[in-house]
Coordinates of C-alpha atoms in Angstrom, one line a residue:
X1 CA 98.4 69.3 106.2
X2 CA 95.0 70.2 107.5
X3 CA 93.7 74.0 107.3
X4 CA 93.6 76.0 110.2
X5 CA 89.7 76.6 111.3
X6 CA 88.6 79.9 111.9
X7 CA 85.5 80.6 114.3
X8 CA 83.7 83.6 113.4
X9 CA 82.7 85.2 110.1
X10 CA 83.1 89.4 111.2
X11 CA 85.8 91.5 109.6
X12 CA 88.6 89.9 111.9
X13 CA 88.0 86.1 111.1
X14 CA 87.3 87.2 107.1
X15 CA 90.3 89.3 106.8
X16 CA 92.7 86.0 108.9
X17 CA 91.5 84.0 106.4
X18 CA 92.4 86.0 103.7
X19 CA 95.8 86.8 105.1
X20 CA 96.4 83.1 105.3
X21 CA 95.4 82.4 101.8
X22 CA 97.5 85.1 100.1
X23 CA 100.1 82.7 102.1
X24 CA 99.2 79.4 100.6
X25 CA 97.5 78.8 103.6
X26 CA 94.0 76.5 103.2
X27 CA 91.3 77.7 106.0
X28 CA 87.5 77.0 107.2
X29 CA 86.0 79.9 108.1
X30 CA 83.1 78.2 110.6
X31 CA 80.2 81.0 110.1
X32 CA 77.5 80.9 112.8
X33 CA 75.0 82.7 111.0
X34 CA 73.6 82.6 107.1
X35 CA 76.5 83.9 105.6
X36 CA 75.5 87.2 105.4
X37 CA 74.9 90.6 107.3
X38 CA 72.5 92.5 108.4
X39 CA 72.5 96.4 107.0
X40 CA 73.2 98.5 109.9
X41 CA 74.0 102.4 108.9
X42 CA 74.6 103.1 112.8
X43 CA 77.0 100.3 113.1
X44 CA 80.5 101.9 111.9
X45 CA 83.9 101.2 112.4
X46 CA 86.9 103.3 112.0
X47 CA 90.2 102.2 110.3
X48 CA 93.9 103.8 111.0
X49 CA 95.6 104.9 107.3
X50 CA 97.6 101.2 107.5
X51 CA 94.8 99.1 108.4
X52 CA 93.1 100.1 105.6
X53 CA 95.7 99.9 103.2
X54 CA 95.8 96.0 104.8
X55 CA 92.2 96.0 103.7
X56 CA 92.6 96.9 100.0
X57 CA 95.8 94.7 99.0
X58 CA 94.0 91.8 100.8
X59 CA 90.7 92.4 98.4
X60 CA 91.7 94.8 96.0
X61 CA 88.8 97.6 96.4
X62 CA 89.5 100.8 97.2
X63 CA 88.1 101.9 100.5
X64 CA 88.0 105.4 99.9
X65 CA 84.9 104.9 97.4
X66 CA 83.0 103.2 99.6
X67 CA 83.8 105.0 102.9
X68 CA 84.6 108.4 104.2
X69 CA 87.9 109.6 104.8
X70 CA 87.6 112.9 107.3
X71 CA 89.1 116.5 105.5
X72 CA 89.8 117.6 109.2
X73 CA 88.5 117.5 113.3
X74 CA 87.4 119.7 115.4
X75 CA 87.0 119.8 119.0
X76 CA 84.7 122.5 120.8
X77 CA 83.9 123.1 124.5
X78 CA 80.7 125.2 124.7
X79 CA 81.0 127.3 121.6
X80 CA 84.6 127.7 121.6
X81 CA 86.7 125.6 119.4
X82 CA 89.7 124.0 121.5
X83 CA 91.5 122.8 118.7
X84 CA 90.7 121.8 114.4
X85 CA 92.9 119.5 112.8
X86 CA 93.0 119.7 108.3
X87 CA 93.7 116.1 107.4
X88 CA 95.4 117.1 103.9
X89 CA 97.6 114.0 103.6
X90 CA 100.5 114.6 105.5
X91 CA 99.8 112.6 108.8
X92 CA 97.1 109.7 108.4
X93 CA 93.6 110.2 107.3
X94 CA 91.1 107.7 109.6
X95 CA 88.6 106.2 107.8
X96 CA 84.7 105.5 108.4
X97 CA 83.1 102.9 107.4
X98 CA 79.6 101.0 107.7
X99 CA 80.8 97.3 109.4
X100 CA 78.6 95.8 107.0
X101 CA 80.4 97.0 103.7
X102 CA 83.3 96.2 105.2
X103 CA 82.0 92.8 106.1
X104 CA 80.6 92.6 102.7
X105 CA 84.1 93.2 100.7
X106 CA 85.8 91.1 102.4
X107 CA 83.4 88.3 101.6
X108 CA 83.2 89.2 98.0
X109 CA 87.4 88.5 98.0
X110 CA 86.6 85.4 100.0
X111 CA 84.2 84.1 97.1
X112 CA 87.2 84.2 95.0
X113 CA 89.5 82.5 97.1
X114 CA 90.3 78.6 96.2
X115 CA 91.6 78.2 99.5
X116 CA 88.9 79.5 101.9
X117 CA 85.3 77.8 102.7
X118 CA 82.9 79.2 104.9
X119 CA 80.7 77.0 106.4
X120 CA 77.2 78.6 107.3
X121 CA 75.4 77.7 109.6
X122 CA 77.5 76.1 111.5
X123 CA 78.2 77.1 115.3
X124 CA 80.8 75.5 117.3
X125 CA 80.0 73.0 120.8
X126 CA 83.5 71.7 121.2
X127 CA 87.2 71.5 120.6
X128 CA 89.5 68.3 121.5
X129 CA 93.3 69.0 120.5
X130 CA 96.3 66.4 119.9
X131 CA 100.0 67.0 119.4
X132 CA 99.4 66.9 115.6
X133 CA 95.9 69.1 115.2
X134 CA 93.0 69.9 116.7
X135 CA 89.3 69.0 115.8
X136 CA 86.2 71.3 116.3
X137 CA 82.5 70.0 116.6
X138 CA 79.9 72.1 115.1
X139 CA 75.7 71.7 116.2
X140 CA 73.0 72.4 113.6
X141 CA 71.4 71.8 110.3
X142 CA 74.9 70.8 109.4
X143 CA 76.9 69.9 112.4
X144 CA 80.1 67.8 111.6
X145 CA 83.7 67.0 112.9
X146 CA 86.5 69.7 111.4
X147 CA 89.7 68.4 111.5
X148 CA 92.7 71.5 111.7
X149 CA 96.1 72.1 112.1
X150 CA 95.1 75.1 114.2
X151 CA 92.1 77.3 115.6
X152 CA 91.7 80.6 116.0
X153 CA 89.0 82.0 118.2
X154 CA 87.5 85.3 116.3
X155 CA 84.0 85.1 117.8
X156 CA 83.4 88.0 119.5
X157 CA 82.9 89.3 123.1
X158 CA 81.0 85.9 124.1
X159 CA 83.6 83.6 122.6
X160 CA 82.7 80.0 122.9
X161 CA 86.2 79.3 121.7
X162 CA 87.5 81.0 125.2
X163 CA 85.0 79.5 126.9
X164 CA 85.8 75.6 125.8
X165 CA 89.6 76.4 126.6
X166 CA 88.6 78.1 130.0
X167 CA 90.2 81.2 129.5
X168 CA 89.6 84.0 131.9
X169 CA 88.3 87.4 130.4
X170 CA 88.6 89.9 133.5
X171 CA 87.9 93.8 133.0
X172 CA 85.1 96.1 133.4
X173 CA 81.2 96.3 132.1
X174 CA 79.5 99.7 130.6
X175 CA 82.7 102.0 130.8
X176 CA 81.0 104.0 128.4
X177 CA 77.4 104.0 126.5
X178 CA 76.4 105.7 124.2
X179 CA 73.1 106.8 122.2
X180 CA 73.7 106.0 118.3
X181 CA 71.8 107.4 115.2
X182 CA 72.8 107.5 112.0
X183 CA 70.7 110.0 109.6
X184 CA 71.1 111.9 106.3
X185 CA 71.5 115.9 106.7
X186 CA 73.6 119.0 105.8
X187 CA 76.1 119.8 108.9
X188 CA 77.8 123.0 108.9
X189 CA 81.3 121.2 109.0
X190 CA 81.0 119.1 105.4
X191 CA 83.2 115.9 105.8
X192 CA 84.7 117.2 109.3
X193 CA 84.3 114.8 112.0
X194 CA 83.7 116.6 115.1
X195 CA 83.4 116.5 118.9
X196 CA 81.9 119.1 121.1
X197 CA 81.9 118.9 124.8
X198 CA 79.3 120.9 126.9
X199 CA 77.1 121.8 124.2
X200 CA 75.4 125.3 125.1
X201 CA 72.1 124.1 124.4
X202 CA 69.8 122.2 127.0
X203 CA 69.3 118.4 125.9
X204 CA 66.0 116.5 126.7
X205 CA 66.8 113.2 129.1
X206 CA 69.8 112.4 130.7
X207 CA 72.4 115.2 130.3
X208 CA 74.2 114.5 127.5
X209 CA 78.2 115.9 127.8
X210 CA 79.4 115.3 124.6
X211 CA 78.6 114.2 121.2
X212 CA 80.5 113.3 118.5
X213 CA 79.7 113.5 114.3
X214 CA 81.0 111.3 112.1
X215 CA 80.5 111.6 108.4
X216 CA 80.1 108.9 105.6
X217 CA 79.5 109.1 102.4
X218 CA 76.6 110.1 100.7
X219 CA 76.1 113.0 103.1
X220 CA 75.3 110.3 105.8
X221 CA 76.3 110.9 109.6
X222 CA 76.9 108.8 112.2
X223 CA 76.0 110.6 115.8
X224 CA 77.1 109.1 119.3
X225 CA 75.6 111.2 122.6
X226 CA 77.5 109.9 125.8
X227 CA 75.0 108.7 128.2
X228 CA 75.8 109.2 131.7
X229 CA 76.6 106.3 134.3
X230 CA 73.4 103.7 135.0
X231 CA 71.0 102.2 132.9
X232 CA 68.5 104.9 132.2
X233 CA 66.6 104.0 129.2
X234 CA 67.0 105.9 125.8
X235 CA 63.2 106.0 124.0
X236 CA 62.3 106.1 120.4
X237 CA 60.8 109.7 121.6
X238 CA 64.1 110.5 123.3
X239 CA 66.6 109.7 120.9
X240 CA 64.5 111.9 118.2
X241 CA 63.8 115.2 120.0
X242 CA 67.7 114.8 121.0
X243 CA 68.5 114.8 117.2
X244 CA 66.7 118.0 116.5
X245 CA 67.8 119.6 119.3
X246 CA 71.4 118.4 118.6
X247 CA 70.6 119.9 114.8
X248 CA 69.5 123.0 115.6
X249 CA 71.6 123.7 117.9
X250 CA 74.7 123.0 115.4
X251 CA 72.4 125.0 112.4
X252 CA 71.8 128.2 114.6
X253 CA 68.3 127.5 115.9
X254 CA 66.2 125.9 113.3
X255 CA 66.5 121.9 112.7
X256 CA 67.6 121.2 109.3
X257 CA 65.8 118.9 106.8
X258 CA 67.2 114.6 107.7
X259 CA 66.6 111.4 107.4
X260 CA 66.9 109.1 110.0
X261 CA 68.0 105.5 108.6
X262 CA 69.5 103.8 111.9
X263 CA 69.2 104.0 115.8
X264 CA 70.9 102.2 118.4
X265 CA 72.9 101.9 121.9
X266 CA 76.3 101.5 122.0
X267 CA 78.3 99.7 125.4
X268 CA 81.4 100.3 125.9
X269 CA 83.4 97.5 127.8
X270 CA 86.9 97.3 128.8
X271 CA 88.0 93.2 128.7
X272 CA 91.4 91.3 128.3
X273 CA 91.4 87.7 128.2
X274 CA 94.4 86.2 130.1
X275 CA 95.5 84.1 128.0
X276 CA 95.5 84.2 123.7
X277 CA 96.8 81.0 123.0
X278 CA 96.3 77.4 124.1
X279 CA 98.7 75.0 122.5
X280 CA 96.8 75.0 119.0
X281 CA 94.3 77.7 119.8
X282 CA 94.6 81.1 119.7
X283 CA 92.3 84.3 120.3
X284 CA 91.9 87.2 118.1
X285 CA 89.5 90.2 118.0
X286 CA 86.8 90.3 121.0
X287 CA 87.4 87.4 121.5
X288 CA 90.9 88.0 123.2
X289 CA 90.0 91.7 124.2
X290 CA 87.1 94.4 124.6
X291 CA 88.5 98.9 124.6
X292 CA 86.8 101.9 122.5
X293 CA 86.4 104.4 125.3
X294 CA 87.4 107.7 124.7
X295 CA 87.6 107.1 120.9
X296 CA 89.9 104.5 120.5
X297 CA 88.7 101.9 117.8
X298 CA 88.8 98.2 119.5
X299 CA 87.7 96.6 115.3
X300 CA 91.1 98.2 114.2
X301 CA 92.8 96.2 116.9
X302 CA 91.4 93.3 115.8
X303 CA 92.6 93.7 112.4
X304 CA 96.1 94.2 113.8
X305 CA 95.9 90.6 115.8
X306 CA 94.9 88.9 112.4
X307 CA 97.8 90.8 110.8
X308 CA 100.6 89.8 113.4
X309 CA 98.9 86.2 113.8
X310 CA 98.7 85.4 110.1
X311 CA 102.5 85.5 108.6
X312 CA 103.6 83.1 112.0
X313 CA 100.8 80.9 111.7
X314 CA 101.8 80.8 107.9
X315 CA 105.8 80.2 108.8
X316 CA 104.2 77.2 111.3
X317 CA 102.0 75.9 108.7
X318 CA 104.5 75.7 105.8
X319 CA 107.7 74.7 107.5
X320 CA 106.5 73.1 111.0
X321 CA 105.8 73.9 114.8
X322 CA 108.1 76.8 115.6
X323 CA 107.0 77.5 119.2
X324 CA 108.8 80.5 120.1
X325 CA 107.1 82.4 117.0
X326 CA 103.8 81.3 117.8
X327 CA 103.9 82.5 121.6
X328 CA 105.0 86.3 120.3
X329 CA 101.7 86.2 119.0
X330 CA 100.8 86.9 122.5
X331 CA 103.1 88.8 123.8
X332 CA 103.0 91.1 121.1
X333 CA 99.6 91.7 120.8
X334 CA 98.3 91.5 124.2
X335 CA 100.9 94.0 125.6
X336 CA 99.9 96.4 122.9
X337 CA 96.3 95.9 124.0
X338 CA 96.9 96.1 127.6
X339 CA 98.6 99.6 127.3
X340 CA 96.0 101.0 125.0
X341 CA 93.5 99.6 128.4
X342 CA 95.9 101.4 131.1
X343 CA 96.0 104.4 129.4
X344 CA 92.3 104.9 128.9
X345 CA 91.6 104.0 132.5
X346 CA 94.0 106.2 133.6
X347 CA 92.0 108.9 131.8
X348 CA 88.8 108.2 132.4
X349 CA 88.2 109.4 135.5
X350 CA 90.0 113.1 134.5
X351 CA 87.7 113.1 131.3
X352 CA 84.6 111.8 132.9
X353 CA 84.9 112.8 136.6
X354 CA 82.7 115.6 136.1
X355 CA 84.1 119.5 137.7
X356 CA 86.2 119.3 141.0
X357 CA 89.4 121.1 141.3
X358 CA 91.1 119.8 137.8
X359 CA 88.1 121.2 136.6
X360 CA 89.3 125.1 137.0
X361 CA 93.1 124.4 136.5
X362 CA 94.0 126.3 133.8
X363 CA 94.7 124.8 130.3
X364 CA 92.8 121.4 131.8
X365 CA 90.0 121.6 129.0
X366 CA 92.5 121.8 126.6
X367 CA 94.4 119.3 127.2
X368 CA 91.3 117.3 128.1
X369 CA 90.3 118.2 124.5
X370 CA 93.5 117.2 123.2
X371 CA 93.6 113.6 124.5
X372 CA 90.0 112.6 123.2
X373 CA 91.8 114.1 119.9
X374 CA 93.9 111.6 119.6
X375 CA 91.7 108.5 120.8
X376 CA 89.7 109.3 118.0
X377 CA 92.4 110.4 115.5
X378 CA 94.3 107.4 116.2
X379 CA 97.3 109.9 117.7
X380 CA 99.1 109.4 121.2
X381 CA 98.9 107.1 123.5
X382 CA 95.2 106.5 123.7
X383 CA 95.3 105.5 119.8
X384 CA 98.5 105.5 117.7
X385 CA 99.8 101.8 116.6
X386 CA 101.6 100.3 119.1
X387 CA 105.5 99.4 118.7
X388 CA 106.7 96.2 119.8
X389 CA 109.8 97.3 121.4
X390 CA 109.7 94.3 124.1
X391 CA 109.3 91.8 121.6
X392 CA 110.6 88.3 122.0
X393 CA 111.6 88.4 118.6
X394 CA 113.9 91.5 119.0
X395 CA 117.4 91.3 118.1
X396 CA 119.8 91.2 120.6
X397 CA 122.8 93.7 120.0
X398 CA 124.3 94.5 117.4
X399 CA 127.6 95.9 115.8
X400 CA 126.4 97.4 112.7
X401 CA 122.7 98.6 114.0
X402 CA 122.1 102.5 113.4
X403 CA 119.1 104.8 114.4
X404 CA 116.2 105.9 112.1
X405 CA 113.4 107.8 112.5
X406 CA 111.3 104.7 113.0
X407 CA 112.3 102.7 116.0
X408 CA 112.9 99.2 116.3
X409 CA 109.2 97.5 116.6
X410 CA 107.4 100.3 114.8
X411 CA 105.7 100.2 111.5
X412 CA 107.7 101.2 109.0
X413 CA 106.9 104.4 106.8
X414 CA 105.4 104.0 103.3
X415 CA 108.1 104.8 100.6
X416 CA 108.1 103.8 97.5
X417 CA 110.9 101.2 96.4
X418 CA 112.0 99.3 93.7
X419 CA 110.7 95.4 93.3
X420 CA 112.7 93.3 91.8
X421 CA 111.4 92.9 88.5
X422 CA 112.8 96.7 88.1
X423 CA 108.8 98.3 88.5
X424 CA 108.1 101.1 91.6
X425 CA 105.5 100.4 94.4
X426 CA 104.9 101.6 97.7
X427 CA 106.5 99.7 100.5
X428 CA 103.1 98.8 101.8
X429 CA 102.7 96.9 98.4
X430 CA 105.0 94.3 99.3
X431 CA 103.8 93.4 103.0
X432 CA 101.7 90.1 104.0
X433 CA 103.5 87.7 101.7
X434 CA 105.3 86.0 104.2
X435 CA 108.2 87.2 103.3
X436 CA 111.1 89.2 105.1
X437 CA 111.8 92.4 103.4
X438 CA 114.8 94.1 102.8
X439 CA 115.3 97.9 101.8
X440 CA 118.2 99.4 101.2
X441 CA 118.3 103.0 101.0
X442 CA 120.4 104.2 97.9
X443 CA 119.6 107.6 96.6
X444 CA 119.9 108.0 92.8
X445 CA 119.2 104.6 92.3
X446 CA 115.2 106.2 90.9
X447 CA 116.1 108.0 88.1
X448 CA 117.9 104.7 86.5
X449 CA 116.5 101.4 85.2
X450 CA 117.5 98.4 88.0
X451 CA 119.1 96.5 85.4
X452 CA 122.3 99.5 85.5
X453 CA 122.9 99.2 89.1
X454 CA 121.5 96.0 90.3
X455 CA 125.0 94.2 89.8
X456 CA 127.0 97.2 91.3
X457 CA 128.0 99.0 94.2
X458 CA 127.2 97.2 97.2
X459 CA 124.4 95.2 95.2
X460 CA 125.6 92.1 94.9
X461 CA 127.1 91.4 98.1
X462 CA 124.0 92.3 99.3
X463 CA 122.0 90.5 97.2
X464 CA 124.4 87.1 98.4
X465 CA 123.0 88.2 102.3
X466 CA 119.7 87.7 101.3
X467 CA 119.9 84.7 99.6
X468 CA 121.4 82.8 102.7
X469 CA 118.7 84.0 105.3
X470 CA 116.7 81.6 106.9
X471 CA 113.4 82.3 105.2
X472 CA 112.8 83.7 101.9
X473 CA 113.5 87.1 101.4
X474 CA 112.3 90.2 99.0
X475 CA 115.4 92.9 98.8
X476 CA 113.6 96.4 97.6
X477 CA 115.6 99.7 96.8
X478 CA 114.1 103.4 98.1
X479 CA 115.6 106.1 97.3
X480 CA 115.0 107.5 100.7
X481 CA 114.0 106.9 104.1
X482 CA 113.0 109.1 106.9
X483 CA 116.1 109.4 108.9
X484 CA 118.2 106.5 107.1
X485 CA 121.7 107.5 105.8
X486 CA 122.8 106.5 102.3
X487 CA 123.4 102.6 102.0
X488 CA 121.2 102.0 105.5
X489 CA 120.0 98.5 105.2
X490 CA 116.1 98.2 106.5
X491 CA 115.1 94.2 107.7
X492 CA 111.1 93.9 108.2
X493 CA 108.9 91.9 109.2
X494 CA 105.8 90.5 106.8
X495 CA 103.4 92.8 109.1
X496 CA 105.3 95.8 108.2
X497 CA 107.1 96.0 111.7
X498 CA 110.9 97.4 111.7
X499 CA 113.7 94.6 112.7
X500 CA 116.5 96.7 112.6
X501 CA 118.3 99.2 110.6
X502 CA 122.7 98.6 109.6
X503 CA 124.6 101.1 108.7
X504 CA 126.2 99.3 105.2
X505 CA 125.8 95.1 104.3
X506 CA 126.7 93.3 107.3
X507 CA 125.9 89.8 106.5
X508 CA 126.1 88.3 109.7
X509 CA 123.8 90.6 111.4
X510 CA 121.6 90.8 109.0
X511 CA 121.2 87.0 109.6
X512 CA 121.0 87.2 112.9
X513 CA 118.3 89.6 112.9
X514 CA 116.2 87.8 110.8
X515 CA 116.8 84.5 112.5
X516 CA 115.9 86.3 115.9
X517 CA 112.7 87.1 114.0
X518 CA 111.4 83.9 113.1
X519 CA 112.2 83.0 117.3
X520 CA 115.4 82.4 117.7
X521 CA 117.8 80.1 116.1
X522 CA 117.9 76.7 114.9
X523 CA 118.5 75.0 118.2
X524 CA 116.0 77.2 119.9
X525 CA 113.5 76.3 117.6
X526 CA 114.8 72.4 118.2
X527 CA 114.1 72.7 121.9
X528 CA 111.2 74.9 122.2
X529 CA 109.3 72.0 120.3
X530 CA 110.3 69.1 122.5
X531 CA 109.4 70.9 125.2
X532 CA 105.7 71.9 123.2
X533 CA 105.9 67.8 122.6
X534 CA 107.0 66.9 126.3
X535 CA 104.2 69.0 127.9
X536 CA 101.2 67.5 125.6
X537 CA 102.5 64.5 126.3
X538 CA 102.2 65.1 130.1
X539 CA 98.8 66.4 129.1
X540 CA 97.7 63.3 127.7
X541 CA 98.6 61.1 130.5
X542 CA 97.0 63.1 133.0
X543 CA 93.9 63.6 130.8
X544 CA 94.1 67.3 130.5
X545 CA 92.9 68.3 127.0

């Protein structure tokens, strides 16, 4: 079968491609550029705990050592300190990184990868799709035909994938902008990320309301200043007195020693494509949608499209067209997305609208404080993962289904288990395989090898459920799980989304869980595709493309 093409060489094409290998997947990664990227210390990105983890099983490095996980937050208002937040472990540590290093790991794991070629050079001018696979048409030194058994459009804000397919990208220019610098320096908060909001001290230019630090490693900092509303421009001159006025204003009057390594502007837009998939095509990243105001990270989106995307494009890829599991793609992701865009426009104007009565209600600056806390912490509503609780793919109801502290949709927490060759990983471990996982929660089991309770108990039956499911299967053993009674039976997804939790083996819910997973059952699947084959036949007839 052909590979599926990939347009775009940033983090979210790289790390889609890698996801599909680790499935047995074969991919052309279609690289406009020279296959490489430029150093840009003032171009960061900021990963949630799992998205990172996602990072480092796909390549194997550890992305603690080469970025900067915060110690703690803090929020101030003038010189007071709203709130400050010690990130010790026991709720997820962010993590800052340069884009390029990012960029550059994942590349590194590419180089490795027998299934995966990147064609430089190469930029894309057109797409014709069939019933059977889709071909893309590259211009340049080495322009050529590509023939796939999908496309996926992970080419950024200006997406010539969306374009050729005609799909609208409504929203809104310059919600936010931003003056960026990144420099080397001594802060008075080591490894703190911070905020502060109505800094006491008068800035240079136009009035800057809030700036946040971010640090990196070695002793690096990346500083945003929000600019207001038009296009005023920011000056070489400007952006420099505003660093030593921001620096000794943090150092108690004096500007301490730095080095200044990158500058830049940062735009803030707020864009969602209608439409993430086209027969054979699909949209991912920028490409399918533009957010980061108020601290949310849009890059750590994107990861979680090439995450969700990957194990069904796998499924479709290894075992044929199964429609119903392609379109969740959608209408997983893009709901997801288009919450995390409602929520920030709804606070926007309470955050940005600058004094008016909300401006002396008591408490207001704290809790203004609070939300921008958890855009940038990746808390709340503005910037925790999203649950897909309206899923297609959810289970309709059933007999033996009993709560946990993670609902249905969520990610699932991080325990360790029990593999099946007897060893103990973290649950984590075992995600992006393509597989369907099931845990069952049996405490005791730890202390013992597998091989003494592996055949008893409640074992084997189970063991017998998860042979006959639909698609291959890994059944794990924890210990515990938050909220999960002894003998609870966990069913997840490859992306680390909860099915459903059963109270006990039930067979015949478990199997119907996991066939509603994979988009319903047999004779769904049967008639979803000869509709998909009855429509691009119509297509054909009439010319469409």
């Amino acid at each position: 079968m052909d590979p599926v093409i990939i347009v775009g060489a940033g983090p979210v094409g790289l790390t889609l491609a890698l996801a599909l290998a680790r499935q047995e997947v074969p991919c052309v990664v279609l690289d406009e550029g020279p296959g490489k990227d430029e150093p840009r210390a003032a171009r960061t990105v900021v990963l949630h705990e799992d998205t990172a983890a996602m990072i480092e099983r796909l390549t194997g490095v550890p992305l603690d050592q080469v970025g900067a996980q915060w110690a703690g937050w803090r929020s101030v208002r003038r010189k007071q300190v709203m709130r400050e937040v010690f990130l010790d472990g026991s709720e997820p540590i962010p993590l800052h990184i340069a884009q390029h290093v990012l960029t550059g790991i994942l590349r590194a794991a590419l180089a490795e990868e027998r299934l995966v070629r990147i064609a430089v050079d190469s930029r894309l001018d057109g797409i014709e799709q069939e019933p059977s696979g889709v071909t893309a048409h590259t211009r340049g030194p080495k322009g050529t035909y590509w023939r796939g058994s999908y496309l996926v459009g992970c080419d950024g804000p200006r997406s010539t994938v969306r374009k050729l397919q005609d799909i609208r990208f409504p929203g809104r220019t310059a919600v936010e902008r931003h003056a960026v610098a990144a420099l080397r320096t001594e802060l008075p908060w080591p490894n703190e990320a911070l905020l502060h909001r109505m800094p006491p001290w008068r800035m240079s230019g136009p009035s800057a309301g809030e700036i946040t630090a971010r640090p990196l490693p070695d002793g690096v900092w990346r500083l945003d200043w929000l600019l207001p509303p038009g296009k005023d421009l920011v000056t070489p001159e400007l952006l420099l007195t505003r660093i030593r006025e921001t620096l000794a204003g943090w150092s108690g009057g004096s500007t301490p020693p730095y080095e200044l390594l990158d500058t830049g502007v940062h735009t803030v837009h707020h864009r969602l494509a209608r439409r993430w998939r086209a027969d054979r095509v699909f949209l991912a990243g920028d490409a399918a949608h533009l957010l980061g105001a108020l601290g949310t990270h849009g890059l750590d989106e994107g990861l979680r499209d090439a995450d969700n995307l990957a194990w069904k494009l796998a499924l479709a890829w290894h075992h044929g067209p199964h429609e119903a599991l392609l379109d969740s793609y959608q209408a997983e992701r893009r709901a997801i997305v288009a919450a995390r865009l409602r929520a920030a426009d709804q606070a926007l104007p309470l955050l940005r609208g600058g004094g008016g009565l909300r401006s002396y209600v008591p408490g207001s600056s704290r809790n203004h404080d609070a939300l921008l806390t958890d855009g940038h912490l990746g808390q709340g509503q503005l910037g925790a993962p999203g649950a897909y609780a309206e899923s297609p793919l959810t289970p309709g109801p059933l007999e033996g289904e009993v709560p946990v502290d993670t609902p249905p949709g969520a990610l699932v927490a991080d325990v360790r288990v029990t593999a099946e060759d007897g060893t103990f990983v973290r649950l984590r471990d075992r995600l992006g395989r393509g597989a369907l996982l099931v845990v069952l929660i049996a405490p005791g089991t730890g202390v013992w090898e597998r091989k003494h309770w592996a055949r008893a108990g409640i074992m084997p039956r189970l063991a017998a459920a998860v042979a006959a499911l639909p698609h291959p299967a890994e059944l794990l053993v924890a210990e515990s799980y938050p909220g999960a009674a002894a003998h609870t039976v966990l069913l997840v997804r490859p992306d680390g989304h909860l099915v459903t939790a059963l109270g006990g083996v039930r067979p015949e819910d478990l199997y119907a869980a996991a066939e509603a997973t994979l988009g319903g059952p047999a004779k769904a699947q049967a008639q979803a595709q000869e509709h998909a084959q009855a429509q691009a036949g119509a297509g054909a007839s009439s010319g469409a493309p």
